[in-house]
C-alpha cells in the first residue's frame, strides 16, 4: 500500500454527496482520488473519466487496488454497515457518510472493528466543519458564555429529494428522517453542550403529503444528565421549496451565542456586550476540512472528528428519535428498553 504523504482515496457510490467529496479532493493536496465504484457502472465510468481515475468494477476490485489507502463510502444508509465491514476487513481507513450505521449495535461493531485493526474511522458529520459551527465551539471553548445550558437548532427548508421513489423516503433504506438529517442536529447539540444526551422525545409531521413514510418535518428534544436540554428542528417540507432557514442558539450561564437567519456571523451576547465571531467563505470548505481532518488522523497528526464514540452515540439518539415518533414516548438512552 502507498506510504506517500498524500492519502490515496477510493469512493464507493458516486451519487449526490460524492460530488462534494470529489470537489474537496481536488481542492487539497493531502489526499487524492484514485478510484471510484458504483452499482451504476455507467455513472462510475463517467465520473472516472471526468476525474481521470480508475472505475473499479465493484467494491472488491476497488479494495484490491494498492493505491487505495482510504475509502469514502457515499451509498444509501442501509448499505453502510456491510460496506464498512468490507472496507475495514481489507485494511483500509474509512470515512463513512452519516449515519455510521442504521442501528447502535451495527455502529458499535464497526467502531470495534476499526479499533481492533488500528484503522481510522471517521463519520461524515459535516456540519461540525461549517464556519458557524466551528465559531460556536470556539466561543464556548473561549469561555464566552460560561456553561452551555440550552441549545436550539433549526435547519428548515423545502423538499430536496429528486422524486417520490428516492431511497431516503423509504425508512427501510434511510432509517427515517431522524437517521438521515436529524442525526446532524443531535450531534451538533451534544458537541456544543459538551455531554451525551440521556433522553429523546420527538414529534413529526408528514408535511408535504400524508403518503410520506418519513417525517419531513421533525422536532427532536434532547435531555442531558446535567439538566441541560436541546431542541433540534429539521424540515424539508416547507414552501416555497427554495426556502432555506438556519438558526443556531446556544444559551450559557453567562451569555448567548446566536447565528440568526441569514446572518453573516455568530453573535455573542455577554456581560461585556456584543461580540461577533466572523464566518465567511464558501460552504465548499466544509468537505475540505472534513477530508483534511481525516487525512491528518491517518497520518497520525490529529484525531478523527467527531470521535467515533460521538458518531455511535448520534446513531443511538437518532434510533431513539424514530422510536419516540412511533410510540409517542420519551426514550431513555442507555436504559433497558
Ligand atoms: N454529510 C452530508 O451533509 C450528506 C448529505 C447528503 C447525503 N449524505 C449521505 O451520503 C450518502 C449517499 O447519499 P446521496 O444523497 O449521495 O445518495 P445518492 O442516491 O445520490 O447516491 C448513492 C450512490 O450510491 C450507489 N450505490 C448504492 N448502493 C451501492 C453499493 N452497494 N455499492 C456501490 N454503489 C452503490 C448508487 O448507485 C448511487 O450512485 C448517504 O449515506 C447519505 O446519508 C450526507
CSV table of C-alpha atoms and ligand atoms in Angstrom, one decimal:
chain,number,residue,atom,x,y,z
A,1,UNK,CA,0.0,0.0,0.0
A,2,UNK,CA,1.2,3.5,-0.8
A,3,UNK,CA,3.1,5.2,2.1
A,4,UNK,CA,3.4,8.6,0.4
A,5,UNK,CA,2.2,11.6,2.3
A,6,UNK,CA,-0.8,12.1,0.0
A,7,UNK,CA,-3.6,9.7,1.0
A,8,UNK,CA,-4.9,7.7,-1.9
A,9,UNK,CA,-8.7,7.6,-1.7
A,10,UNK,CA,-11.3,5.4,-3.3
A,11,UNK,CA,-15.0,6.4,-3.3
A,12,UNK,CA,-17.8,3.8,-3.2
A,13,UNK,CA,-21.1,5.3,-4.5
A,14,UNK,CA,-20.7,8.4,-6.8
A,15,UNK,CA,-24.1,9.9,-6.5
A,16,UNK,CA,-25.1,13.3,-5.0
A,17,UNK,CA,-22.8,13.8,-2.0
A,18,UNK,CA,-19.8,12.2,-3.6
A,19,UNK,CA,-19.7,15.3,-5.8
A,20,UNK,CA,-18.8,17.4,-2.7
A,21,UNK,CA,-16.1,14.8,-1.6
A,22,UNK,CA,-14.6,14.8,-5.1
A,23,UNK,CA,-14.5,18.6,-5.1
A,24,UNK,CA,-12.7,18.5,-1.7
A,25,UNK,CA,-10.2,16.0,-3.1
A,26,UNK,CA,-9.5,18.3,-6.0
A,27,UNK,CA,-9.1,21.3,-3.6
A,28,UNK,CA,-6.5,19.8,-1.3
A,29,UNK,CA,-3.1,18.2,-1.6
A,30,UNK,CA,-3.3,16.0,1.5
A,31,UNK,CA,-5.3,13.4,-0.4
A,32,UNK,CA,-6.1,12.4,-4.0
A,33,UNK,CA,-8.8,10.4,-5.6
A,34,UNK,CA,-7.5,7.2,-7.2
A,35,UNK,CA,-10.6,5.1,-7.9
A,36,UNK,CA,-14.4,5.0,-7.8
A,37,UNK,CA,-17.0,2.4,-8.0
A,38,UNK,CA,-20.8,2.4,-8.1
A,39,UNK,CA,-23.5,-0.2,-8.7
A,40,UNK,CA,-24.4,2.1,-11.6
A,41,UNK,CA,-21.4,1.2,-13.7
A,42,UNK,CA,-22.2,3.8,-16.4
A,43,UNK,CA,-22.2,6.5,-13.8
A,44,UNK,CA,-18.9,5.2,-12.3
A,45,UNK,CA,-17.3,5.2,-15.7
A,46,UNK,CA,-18.5,8.7,-16.5
A,47,UNK,CA,-17.2,10.1,-13.2
A,48,UNK,CA,-13.9,8.2,-13.5
A,49,UNK,CA,-13.3,9.7,-17.0
A,50,UNK,CA,-14.1,13.2,-15.6
A,51,UNK,CA,-11.8,12.8,-12.7
A,52,UNK,CA,-9.0,11.0,-14.6
A,53,UNK,CA,-9.1,7.9,-12.2
A,54,UNK,CA,-10.0,4.2,-12.4
A,55,UNK,CA,-13.5,2.9,-12.4
A,56,UNK,CA,-13.3,-0.3,-10.4
A,57,UNK,CA,-15.9,-3.0,-11.4
A,58,UNK,CA,-17.0,-3.4,-7.8
A,59,UNK,CA,-16.0,-2.8,-4.2
A,60,UNK,CA,-13.8,-5.8,-4.0
A,61,UNK,CA,-11.9,-4.6,-7.1
A,62,UNK,CA,-11.5,-1.1,-5.6
A,63,UNK,CA,-10.1,-2.6,-2.4
A,64,UNK,CA,-7.7,-4.8,-4.4
A,65,UNK,CA,-6.0,-1.6,-5.7
A,66,UNK,CA,-2.9,-1.0,-3.6
A,67,UNK,CA,-3.1,2.8,-4.3
A,68,UNK,CA,-6.4,2.9,-2.3
A,69,UNK,CA,-5.3,3.6,1.3
A,70,UNK,CA,-8.6,5.0,2.5
A,71,UNK,CA,-12.2,4.8,1.3
A,72,UNK,CA,-15.1,7.2,1.5
A,73,UNK,CA,-18.5,5.4,1.4
A,74,UNK,CA,-21.3,7.5,-0.1
A,75,UNK,CA,-24.1,5.0,-0.5
A,76,UNK,CA,-27.6,4.7,0.9
A,77,UNK,CA,-27.7,4.4,4.7
A,78,UNK,CA,-28.8,0.7,4.8
A,79,UNK,CA,-25.6,-0.3,3.0
A,80,UNK,CA,-23.2,1.4,5.4
A,81,UNK,CA,-22.7,-1.4,7.9
A,82,UNK,CA,-21.9,-4.2,5.4
A,83,UNK,CA,-19.7,-1.9,3.2
A,84,UNK,CA,-18.0,-0.6,6.3
A,85,UNK,CA,-17.1,-4.1,7.4
A,86,UNK,CA,-15.8,-4.9,3.9
A,87,UNK,CA,-13.6,-1.8,3.8
A,88,UNK,CA,-12.2,-2.3,7.3
A,89,UNK,CA,-11.6,-6.1,6.7
A,90,UNK,CA,-9.5,-5.1,3.7
A,91,UNK,CA,-7.3,-2.9,6.0
A,92,UNK,CA,-8.4,0.5,4.7
A,93,UNK,CA,-9.1,3.6,6.7
A,94,UNK,CA,-12.8,4.6,6.4
A,95,UNK,CA,-14.7,7.9,6.1
A,96,UNK,CA,-18.3,6.7,6.3
A,97,UNK,CA,-21.0,9.1,5.3
A,98,UNK,CA,-23.6,9.6,8.1
A,99,UNK,CA,-25.2,7.7,9.7
A,100,UNK,CA,-22.3,5.3,10.7
A,101,UNK,CA,-24.9,2.5,10.7
A,102,UNK,CA,-28.7,2.1,11.0
A,103,UNK,CA,-28.5,0.6,14.5
A,104,UNK,CA,-26.5,1.2,17.6
A,105,UNK,CA,-25.2,-2.4,17.5
A,106,UNK,CA,-24.1,-2.0,13.9
A,107,UNK,CA,-22.3,1.3,14.7
A,108,UNK,CA,-20.6,-0.3,17.7
A,109,UNK,CA,-19.5,-3.3,15.6
A,110,UNK,CA,-17.8,-1.0,13.1
A,111,UNK,CA,-16.1,1.0,15.8
A,112,UNK,CA,-14.7,-2.2,17.4
A,113,UNK,CA,-13.6,-3.5,14.0
A,114,UNK,CA,-11.7,-0.3,13.2
A,115,UNK,CA,-10.1,-0.1,16.7
A,116,UNK,CA,-9.0,-3.8,16.6
A,117,UNK,CA,-7.3,-3.3,13.2
A,118,UNK,CA,-5.7,0.1,14.1
A,119,UNK,CA,-7.6,1.8,11.3
A,120,UNK,CA,-9.1,5.4,11.4
A,121,UNK,CA,-12.9,5.5,11.2
A,122,UNK,CA,-14.4,8.9,10.6
A,123,UNK,CA,-18.1,9.6,10.0
A,124,UNK,CA,-19.4,12.4,7.8
A,125,UNK,CA,-20.9,14.7,10.4
A,126,UNK,CA,-20.1,17.5,8.0
A,127,UNK,CA,-21.9,20.2,9.9
A,128,UNK,CA,-19.2,20.1,12.6
A,129,UNK,CA,-16.9,21.7,9.9
A,130,UNK,CA,-19.0,24.7,8.9
A,131,UNK,CA,-17.8,28.1,9.7
A,132,UNK,CA,-20.7,28.8,12.1
A,133,UNK,CA,-20.4,25.5,14.0
A,134,UNK,CA,-16.7,26.0,14.5
A,135,UNK,CA,-17.2,29.6,15.6
A,136,UNK,CA,-19.7,28.5,18.2
A,137,UNK,CA,-17.4,25.8,19.5
A,138,UNK,CA,-14.5,28.2,19.6
A,139,UNK,CA,-16.6,30.8,21.5
A,140,UNK,CA,-17.7,28.1,24.1
A,141,UNK,CA,-14.1,27.0,24.5
A,142,UNK,CA,-13.0,30.6,25.0
A,143,UNK,CA,-15.5,30.8,27.9
A,144,UNK,CA,-17.6,33.4,26.2
A,145,UNK,CA,-20.9,32.2,27.6
A,146,UNK,CA,-20.0,30.1,30.6
A,147,UNK,CA,-21.5,26.6,30.7
A,148,UNK,CA,-24.0,25.8,27.8
A,149,UNK,CA,-27.5,25.2,29.3
A,150,UNK,CA,-29.7,25.0,26.3
A,151,UNK,CA,-29.4,24.8,22.5
A,152,UNK,CA,-31.9,25.5,19.7
A,153,UNK,CA,-31.1,24.4,16.2
A,154,UNK,CA,-33.4,24.9,13.2
A,155,UNK,CA,-32.4,23.7,9.8
A,156,UNK,CA,-35.5,24.1,7.8
A,157,UNK,CA,-36.3,24.2,4.1
A,158,UNK,CA,-38.3,22.8,1.2
A,159,UNK,CA,-38.4,19.5,-0.5
A,160,UNK,CA,-34.9,18.4,-1.8
A,161,UNK,CA,-35.4,14.8,-2.9
A,162,UNK,CA,-35.3,14.0,-6.7
A,163,UNK,CA,-38.6,12.1,-6.7
A,164,UNK,CA,-41.1,10.0,-4.8
A,165,UNK,CA,-39.2,6.8,-5.3
A,166,UNK,CA,-36.0,8.2,-3.8
A,167,UNK,CA,-34.4,5.8,-1.3
A,168,UNK,CA,-34.3,8.5,1.6
A,169,UNK,CA,-38.2,8.4,1.6
A,170,UNK,CA,-38.1,4.6,2.3
A,171,UNK,CA,-37.5,4.1,6.1
A,172,UNK,CA,-36.1,0.7,5.4
A,173,UNK,CA,-33.3,2.2,3.4
A,174,UNK,CA,-32.7,5.5,5.2
A,175,UNK,CA,-33.8,4.7,8.8
A,176,UNK,CA,-36.2,7.7,8.6
A,177,UNK,CA,-35.6,11.4,8.8
A,178,UNK,CA,-34.0,11.2,12.3
A,179,UNK,CA,-31.2,9.0,11.0
A,180,UNK,CA,-30.9,10.8,7.8
A,181,UNK,CA,-30.9,14.5,8.7
A,182,UNK,CA,-31.8,14.7,12.4
A,183,UNK,CA,-28.5,13.0,13.2
A,184,UNK,CA,-26.6,16.1,12.1
A,185,UNK,CA,-28.5,18.3,14.6
A,186,UNK,CA,-28.3,15.9,17.6
A,187,UNK,CA,-24.6,15.6,17.0
A,188,UNK,CA,-24.1,19.4,17.0
A,189,UNK,CA,-26.2,19.8,20.1
A,190,UNK,CA,-24.2,17.3,22.2
A,191,UNK,CA,-20.9,18.7,20.9
A,192,UNK,CA,-21.8,22.2,22.0
A,193,UNK,CA,-23.3,21.2,25.3
A,194,UNK,CA,-20.3,19.0,25.9
A,195,UNK,CA,-22.0,15.8,27.2
A,196,UNK,CA,-24.0,12.9,25.9
A,197,UNK,CA,-27.8,13.2,25.9
A,198,UNK,CA,-29.8,10.8,28.2
A,199,UNK,CA,-33.3,11.2,26.8
A,200,UNK,CA,-35.0,11.8,23.5
A,201,UNK,CA,-38.6,12.9,22.7
A,202,UNK,CA,-39.6,13.6,19.1
A,203,UNK,CA,-42.6,14.9,17.3
A,204,UNK,CA,-43.0,14.9,13.5
A,205,UNK,CA,-45.3,15.6,10.6
A,206,UNK,CA,-45.8,14.3,7.1
A,207,UNK,CA,-46.0,17.9,5.9
A,208,UNK,CA,-45.6,17.6,2.1
A,209,UNK,CA,-48.1,14.6,1.9
A,210,UNK,CA,-49.8,12.2,4.2
A,211,UNK,CA,-48.5,9.5,1.9
A,212,UNK,CA,-44.9,10.1,3.0
A,213,UNK,CA,-43.4,7.4,5.2
A,214,UNK,CA,-40.7,9.6,6.7
A,215,UNK,CA,-41.4,12.7,8.8
A,216,UNK,CA,-40.3,15.6,6.5
A,217,UNK,CA,-40.9,17.9,9.5
A,218,UNK,CA,-39.3,16.8,12.7
A,219,UNK,CA,-38.5,18.2,16.2
A,220,UNK,CA,-36.2,16.3,18.5
A,221,UNK,CA,-35.9,17.3,22.1
A,222,UNK,CA,-32.8,16.1,24.0
A,223,UNK,CA,-32.3,15.9,27.7
A,224,UNK,CA,-28.9,15.8,29.4
A,225,UNK,CA,-27.9,14.5,32.9
A,226,UNK,CA,-26.7,17.9,33.9
A,227,UNK,CA,-30.2,19.4,33.3
A,228,UNK,CA,-29.2,21.0,30.0
A,229,UNK,CA,-31.5,20.5,27.0
A,230,UNK,CA,-31.7,21.0,23.3
A,231,UNK,CA,-34.4,21.5,20.7
A,232,UNK,CA,-33.5,20.3,17.2
A,233,UNK,CA,-35.9,21.2,14.4
A,234,UNK,CA,-35.4,19.9,10.9
A,235,UNK,CA,-37.8,20.3,8.0
A,236,UNK,CA,-37.8,19.6,4.3
A,237,UNK,CA,-41.5,20.2,3.9
A,238,UNK,CA,-41.8,23.9,3.6
A,239,UNK,CA,-43.0,26.2,0.8
A,240,UNK,CA,-41.5,27.6,-1.3
A,241,UNK,CA,-39.3,24.7,-2.0
A,242,UNK,CA,-36.3,27.0,-2.3
A,243,UNK,CA,-36.8,28.1,1.4
A,244,UNK,CA,-33.7,27.6,3.5
A,245,UNK,CA,-33.7,28.7,7.1
A,246,UNK,CA,-30.8,28.1,9.6
A,247,UNK,CA,-30.9,29.3,13.2
A,248,UNK,CA,-28.5,28.3,15.9
A,249,UNK,CA,-28.7,29.5,19.5
A,250,UNK,CA,-26.6,28.3,22.4
A,251,UNK,CA,-27.6,29.8,25.8
A,252,UNK,CA,-25.0,29.5,28.6
A,253,UNK,CA,-24.8,30.5,32.2
A,254,UNK,CA,-23.1,33.8,31.2
A,255,UNK,CA,-24.2,34.7,27.8
A,256,UNK,CA,-25.9,33.8,24.5
A,257,UNK,CA,-24.4,32.7,21.1
A,258,UNK,CA,-26.7,33.1,18.1
A,259,UNK,CA,-26.5,32.6,14.4
A,260,UNK,CA,-29.7,34.1,13.2
A,261,UNK,CA,-31.4,33.5,9.9
A,262,UNK,CA,-29.4,35.0,7.0
A,263,UNK,CA,-26.7,36.3,9.4
A,264,UNK,CA,-23.2,36.6,8.2
A,265,UNK,CA,-21.7,35.5,11.5
A,266,UNK,CA,-22.2,34.3,15.0
A,267,UNK,CA,-23.1,36.9,17.7
A,268,UNK,CA,-22.2,36.6,21.3
A,269,UNK,CA,-24.1,38.5,24.0
A,270,UNK,CA,-22.3,38.6,27.3
A,271,UNK,CA,-21.9,41.0,30.2
A,272,UNK,CA,-19.1,42.5,28.2
A,273,UNK,CA,-21.5,43.5,25.4
A,274,UNK,CA,-22.0,42.2,21.9
A,275,UNK,CA,-19.2,40.4,20.0
A,276,UNK,CA,-19.1,38.9,16.6
A,277,UNK,CA,-17.4,35.7,15.5
A,278,UNK,CA,-16.8,36.0,11.8
A,279,UNK,CA,-17.9,33.3,9.5
A,280,UNK,CA,-17.0,33.9,5.9
A,281,UNK,CA,-16.1,31.8,2.9
A,282,UNK,CA,-17.9,29.3,0.8
A,283,UNK,CA,-19.7,26.2,2.1
A,284,UNK,CA,-17.3,24.1,0.0
A,285,UNK,CA,-14.7,24.4,2.8
A,286,UNK,CA,-16.8,22.1,4.9
A,287,UNK,CA,-16.0,19.0,3.0
A,288,UNK,CA,-12.3,20.0,2.5
A,289,UNK,CA,-11.9,20.5,6.3
A,290,UNK,CA,-13.6,17.1,6.9
A,291,UNK,CA,-11.2,15.4,4.4
A,292,UNK,CA,-8.1,17.2,5.8
A,293,UNK,CA,-9.1,16.2,9.3
A,294,UNK,CA,-9.5,12.5,8.2
A,295,UNK,CA,-6.1,12.6,6.4
A,296,UNK,CA,-4.4,14.1,9.5
A,297,UNK,CA,-5.8,11.2,11.5
A,298,UNK,CA,-4.4,8.7,9.0
A,299,UNK,CA,-1.0,10.4,9.1
A,300,UNK,CA,-1.1,10.5,12.9
A,301,UNK,CA,-1.1,14.3,13.2
A,302,UNK,CA,-4.7,14.6,14.5
A,303,UNK,CA,-7.7,12.8,15.9
A,304,UNK,CA,-10.8,11.9,13.9
A,305,UNK,CA,-13.7,14.3,14.1
A,306,UNK,CA,-16.1,13.5,15.5
A,307,UNK,CA,-14.6,10.9,17.8
A,308,UNK,CA,-16.1,7.6,16.8
A,309,UNK,CA,-17.9,7.3,20.2
A,310,UNK,CA,-19.8,10.5,19.4
A,311,UNK,CA,-20.8,9.1,16.0
A,312,UNK,CA,-22.1,5.9,17.7
A,313,UNK,CA,-24.0,8.0,20.3
A,314,UNK,CA,-25.6,10.0,17.4
A,315,UNK,CA,-26.9,6.8,15.9
A,316,UNK,CA,-28.3,5.8,19.3
A,317,UNK,CA,-30.1,9.2,19.6
A,318,UNK,CA,-31.5,9.0,16.0
A,319,UNK,CA,-32.8,5.5,16.5
A,320,UNK,CA,-34.4,6.6,19.8
A,321,UNK,CA,-35.9,9.5,18.0
A,322,UNK,CA,-37.6,7.2,15.5
A,323,UNK,CA,-38.8,5.1,18.4
A,324,UNK,CA,-40.2,8.1,20.1
A,325,UNK,CA,-42.0,9.1,16.9
A,326,UNK,CA,-43.5,5.6,16.6
A,327,UNK,CA,-44.6,5.4,20.3
A,328,UNK,CA,-45.1,9.0,21.4
A,329,UNK,CA,-42.9,8.3,24.4
A,330,UNK,CA,-39.7,9.8,25.8
A,331,UNK,CA,-36.9,7.3,25.2
A,332,UNK,CA,-34.1,7.0,27.8
A,333,UNK,CA,-30.7,6.4,26.3
A,334,UNK,CA,-28.7,3.6,27.8
A,335,UNK,CA,-31.7,2.3,29.8
A,336,UNK,CA,-33.2,-1.1,29.2
A,337,UNK,CA,-36.0,-0.8,26.7
B,1,LIG,N1,-22.9,14.9,5.0
B,1,LIG,C1,-24.0,15.4,4.4
B,1,LIG,O1,-24.3,16.5,4.5
B,1,LIG,C2,-24.8,14.4,3.5
B,1,LIG,C3,-25.6,15.0,2.5
B,1,LIG,C4,-26.3,14.1,1.7
B,1,LIG,C5,-26.1,12.7,1.8
B,1,LIG,N2,-25.3,12.2,2.8
B,1,LIG,C6,-25.1,10.8,2.9
B,1,LIG,O2,-24.4,10.3,1.8
B,1,LIG,C7,-24.8,9.0,1.4
B,1,LIG,C8,-25.2,9.0,0.0
B,1,LIG,O3,-26.3,9.9,-0.2
B,1,LIG,P1,-26.5,10.6,-1.7
B,1,LIG,O4,-27.5,11.6,-1.4
B,1,LIG,O5,-25.2,10.8,-2.3
B,1,LIG,O6,-27.3,9.3,-2.4
B,1,LIG,P2,-27.4,9.1,-4.0
B,1,LIG,O7,-28.6,8.2,-4.1
B,1,LIG,O8,-27.4,10.4,-4.7
B,1,LIG,O9,-26.1,8.3,-4.4
B,1,LIG,C9,-25.8,7.0,-3.9
B,1,LIG,C10,-25.0,6.3,-4.9
B,1,LIG,O10,-24.6,5.0,-4.3
B,1,LIG,C11,-24.7,4.0,-5.3
B,1,LIG,N3,-24.8,2.7,-4.6
B,1,LIG,C12,-25.9,2.2,-3.9
B,1,LIG,N4,-25.6,1.1,-3.3
B,1,LIG,C13,-24.3,0.8,-3.7
B,1,LIG,C14,-23.4,-0.3,-3.4
B,1,LIG,N5,-23.8,-1.3,-2.6
B,1,LIG,N6,-22.2,-0.3,-3.9
B,1,LIG,C15,-21.8,0.8,-4.7
B,1,LIG,N7,-22.6,1.8,-5.0
B,1,LIG,C16,-23.8,1.8,-4.5
B,1,LIG,C17,-25.9,4.4,-6.1
B,1,LIG,O11,-26.0,3.8,-7.4
B,1,LIG,C18,-25.7,5.9,-6.2
B,1,LIG,O12,-25.0,6.3,-7.3
B,1,LIG,C19,-25.9,8.7,2.4
B,1,LIG,O13,-25.4,7.9,3.5
B,1,LIG,C20,-26.4,10.0,2.9
B,1,LIG,O14,-26.9,9.9,4.3
B,1,LIG,C21,-24.6,13.1,3.6
